Amino acid sequence: MNAGQGALDPAHSAADAVVVFSISRAPLRVSERIAWRLSLIVLVLSKCRGQAASAQTLHNLSWALQNSATRALARQWWESPESADLATMRTDPRLATTITIAAAEDLLAIAPSGRVELTDRGREFGAMIDSDESLMSQEKALLRDLAPLNDRQVMLRLGGM
């Protein structure tokens, strides 16, 4: 189509359109990569009591593990819960999608109670991640520092919604 011609011009069809693809130079942040997100949710659940957690606990911990700034805040708030910023919403907008994909991959399941829990396949994957010291070392360090992890402790110390 020439400049100025409308897209609804009956003389031209969609088949006449020229599509140009270009390489994006903007890298995805680690927290936006699905492989990292699936690994993270499995790792988090593998460290929680009973290898299960509420959606709110997963929101809090996924938020805490996003980057070095949120990890530092989570450590500070865990050690001194009264310093937690009540106005900060500790939610992960990509968590629902991550849970859906992880469930489709048989890494986790939603219990009748609504808690998210690892499947046998998820437990195997979590053990594999945990056994390799080079994988997710910063995330593992924070989870180790916050242990023991259970819904009550996460809500008391990290708060949020």
CSV table of C-alpha atoms in Angstrom, one decimal:
chain,number,residue,atom,x,y,z
A,1,MET,CA,0.0,0.0,0.0
A,2,ASN,CA,1.2,3.5,-0.7
A,3,ALA,CA,1.3,6.1,2.1
A,4,GLY,CA,-2.0,7.8,2.4
A,5,GLN,CA,-4.1,4.8,1.2
A,6,GLY,CA,-6.5,3.6,3.8
A,7,ALA,CA,-6.3,0.1,5.1
A,8,LEU,CA,-9.9,-0.4,4.1
A,9,ASP,CA,-9.2,0.4,0.4
A,10,PRO,CA,-11.1,-2.3,-1.6
A,11,ALA,CA,-8.4,-2.3,-4.2
A,12,HIS,CA,-5.9,-3.7,-1.8
A,13,SER,CA,-6.2,-6.9,0.4
A,14,ALA,CA,-4.4,-8.0,3.5
A,15,ALA,CA,-2.4,-10.3,1.2
A,16,ASP,CA,-0.8,-7.1,-0.4
A,17,ALA,CA,0.4,-5.9,3.0
A,18,VAL,CA,4.2,-5.9,3.6
A,19,VAL,CA,5.3,-7.1,7.0
A,20,VAL,CA,8.8,-6.2,8.2
A,21,PHE,CA,10.4,-8.1,11.0
A,22,SER,CA,13.4,-6.7,12.9
A,23,ILE,CA,15.5,-8.1,15.7
A,24,SER,CA,14.8,-6.5,19.0
A,25,ARG,CA,17.8,-5.3,20.9
A,26,ALA,CA,15.9,-5.0,24.2
A,27,PRO,CA,16.7,-8.1,26.3
A,28,LEU,CA,14.1,-9.7,28.5
A,29,ARG,CA,14.7,-9.4,32.2
A,30,VAL,CA,15.3,-12.7,33.9
A,31,SER,CA,12.0,-12.4,35.8
A,32,GLU,CA,10.1,-12.2,32.4
A,33,ARG,CA,11.6,-15.5,31.1
A,34,ILE,CA,9.2,-18.4,31.4
A,35,ALA,CA,12.0,-21.0,32.1
A,36,TRP,CA,13.2,-18.9,35.0
A,37,ARG,CA,9.6,-18.4,36.3
A,38,LEU,CA,8.8,-22.1,36.1
A,39,SER,CA,12.0,-23.0,37.9
A,40,LEU,CA,11.4,-20.3,40.5
A,41,ILE,CA,7.9,-21.5,41.4
A,42,VAL,CA,9.1,-25.1,41.7
A,43,LEU,CA,12.1,-24.0,43.8
A,44,VAL,CA,9.9,-21.9,46.1
A,45,LEU,CA,7.3,-24.6,46.6
A,46,SER,CA,10.1,-27.2,47.2
A,47,LYS,CA,11.2,-25.0,50.2
A,48,CYS,CA,7.8,-24.4,51.6
A,49,ARG,CA,6.3,-26.6,54.4
A,50,GLY,CA,4.7,-29.6,52.8
A,51,GLN,CA,5.9,-28.4,49.4
A,52,ALA,CA,2.7,-26.4,49.1
A,53,ALA,CA,1.7,-22.8,49.6
A,54,SER,CA,-1.2,-20.4,49.3
A,55,ALA,CA,-1.3,-18.1,46.3
A,56,GLN,CA,-0.6,-15.1,48.5
A,57,THR,CA,2.6,-16.7,49.8
A,58,LEU,CA,3.6,-17.4,46.3
A,59,HIS,CA,2.9,-13.8,45.4
A,60,ASN,CA,5.0,-12.5,48.3
A,61,LEU,CA,7.9,-14.8,47.6
A,62,SER,CA,7.9,-14.4,43.8
A,63,TRP,CA,7.9,-10.6,44.4
A,64,ALA,CA,10.8,-10.9,46.9
A,65,LEU,CA,12.9,-13.0,44.5
A,66,GLN,CA,12.5,-10.7,41.4
A,67,ASN,CA,15.8,-8.8,41.7
A,68,SER,CA,18.5,-7.7,44.1
A,69,ALA,CA,16.4,-4.7,45.4
A,70,THR,CA,13.4,-6.8,46.3
A,71,ARG,CA,15.6,-9.5,47.8
A,72,ALA,CA,17.3,-6.9,50.1
A,73,LEU,CA,13.9,-5.5,51.2
A,74,ALA,CA,12.6,-9.0,51.9
A,75,ARG,CA,15.6,-9.8,54.0
A,76,GLN,CA,15.2,-6.6,56.0
A,77,TRP,CA,11.5,-7.1,56.5
A,78,TRP,CA,12.0,-10.8,57.5
A,79,GLU,CA,14.5,-9.8,60.1
A,80,SER,CA,12.4,-6.8,61.3
A,81,PRO,CA,8.8,-7.3,60.4
A,82,GLU,CA,7.7,-4.1,61.9
A,83,SER,CA,9.7,-2.2,59.3
A,84,ALA,CA,7.7,-3.7,56.4
A,85,ASP,CA,6.2,-1.2,54.1
A,86,LEU,CA,2.4,-1.8,54.3
A,87,ALA,CA,1.8,0.3,51.2
A,88,THR,CA,3.9,-1.8,48.9
A,89,MET,CA,1.8,-4.4,47.1
A,90,ARG,CA,3.9,-7.6,47.0
A,91,THR,CA,2.2,-9.2,44.1
A,92,ASP,CA,3.5,-10.8,40.9
A,93,PRO,CA,1.3,-10.0,38.0
A,94,ARG,CA,2.7,-13.0,36.0
A,95,LEU,CA,2.1,-15.5,38.8
A,96,ALA,CA,-1.3,-16.8,37.5
A,97,THR,CA,0.1,-17.4,34.1
A,98,THR,CA,3.1,-19.2,35.6
A,99,ILE,CA,0.9,-21.4,37.7
A,100,THR,CA,-1.3,-22.3,34.7
A,101,ILE,CA,1.8,-23.2,32.6
A,102,ALA,CA,3.4,-25.1,35.5
A,103,ALA,CA,0.1,-27.1,36.0
A,104,ALA,CA,-0.1,-27.9,32.3
A,105,GLU,CA,3.5,-29.2,32.5
A,106,ASP,CA,2.5,-31.3,35.5
A,107,LEU,CA,4.9,-29.6,37.8
A,108,LEU,CA,2.2,-28.5,40.3
A,109,ALA,CA,-1.4,-28.9,41.1
A,110,ILE,CA,-4.1,-26.8,42.8
A,111,ALA,CA,-5.5,-28.7,45.9
A,112,PRO,CA,-9.2,-28.5,46.7
A,113,SER,CA,-8.2,-26.1,49.5
A,114,GLY,CA,-6.8,-23.7,46.9
A,115,ARG,CA,-3.2,-24.2,47.9
A,116,VAL,CA,-0.6,-24.8,45.2
A,117,GLU,CA,1.4,-28.0,45.6
A,118,LEU,CA,4.2,-29.8,43.8
A,119,THR,CA,3.5,-32.9,41.9
A,120,ASP,CA,5.9,-35.8,41.8
A,121,ARG,CA,7.4,-34.4,38.6
A,122,GLY,CA,7.7,-31.0,40.3
A,123,ARG,CA,9.5,-32.5,43.3
A,124,GLU,CA,12.0,-34.2,40.9
A,125,PHE,CA,12.5,-30.9,39.1
A,126,GLY,CA,13.0,-29.0,42.4
A,127,ALA,CA,15.5,-31.6,43.6
A,128,MET,CA,17.4,-31.2,40.3
A,129,ILE,CA,17.5,-27.4,40.6
A,130,ASP,CA,18.5,-27.7,44.3
A,131,SER,CA,21.3,-30.1,43.6
A,132,ASP,CA,23.1,-27.8,41.1
A,133,GLU,CA,24.9,-25.1,43.1
A,134,SER,CA,25.3,-22.9,40.0
A,135,LEU,CA,21.5,-22.6,39.3
A,136,MET,CA,19.5,-19.9,41.0
A,137,SER,CA,22.1,-19.3,43.7
A,138,GLN,CA,20.8,-15.9,44.8
A,139,GLU,CA,17.3,-17.2,45.0
A,140,LYS,CA,18.3,-20.3,47.0
A,141,ALA,CA,20.3,-18.1,49.4
A,142,LEU,CA,17.3,-15.9,50.1
A,143,LEU,CA,15.0,-18.8,50.6
A,144,ARG,CA,17.5,-20.4,52.9
A,145,ASP,CA,17.7,-17.2,54.9
A,146,LEU,CA,13.9,-17.0,55.2
A,147,ALA,CA,13.5,-20.7,56.3
A,148,PRO,CA,11.3,-22.1,57.6
A,149,LEU,CA,8.8,-21.1,55.0
A,150,ASN,CA,5.1,-21.4,55.7
A,151,ASP,CA,2.0,-19.3,54.9
A,152,ARG,CA,1.7,-17.9,58.4
A,153,GLN,CA,5.4,-16.8,58.7
A,154,VAL,CA,5.4,-15.3,55.2
A,155,MET,CA,2.3,-13.2,55.9
A,156,LEU,CA,3.5,-12.1,59.4
A,157,ARG,CA,7.0,-11.1,58.1
A,158,LEU,CA,6.4,-9.9,54.6
A,159,GLY,CA,2.8,-8.9,54.9
A,160,GLY,CA,1.5,-7.4,51.7
A,161,MET,CA,-2.1,-7.4,50.6
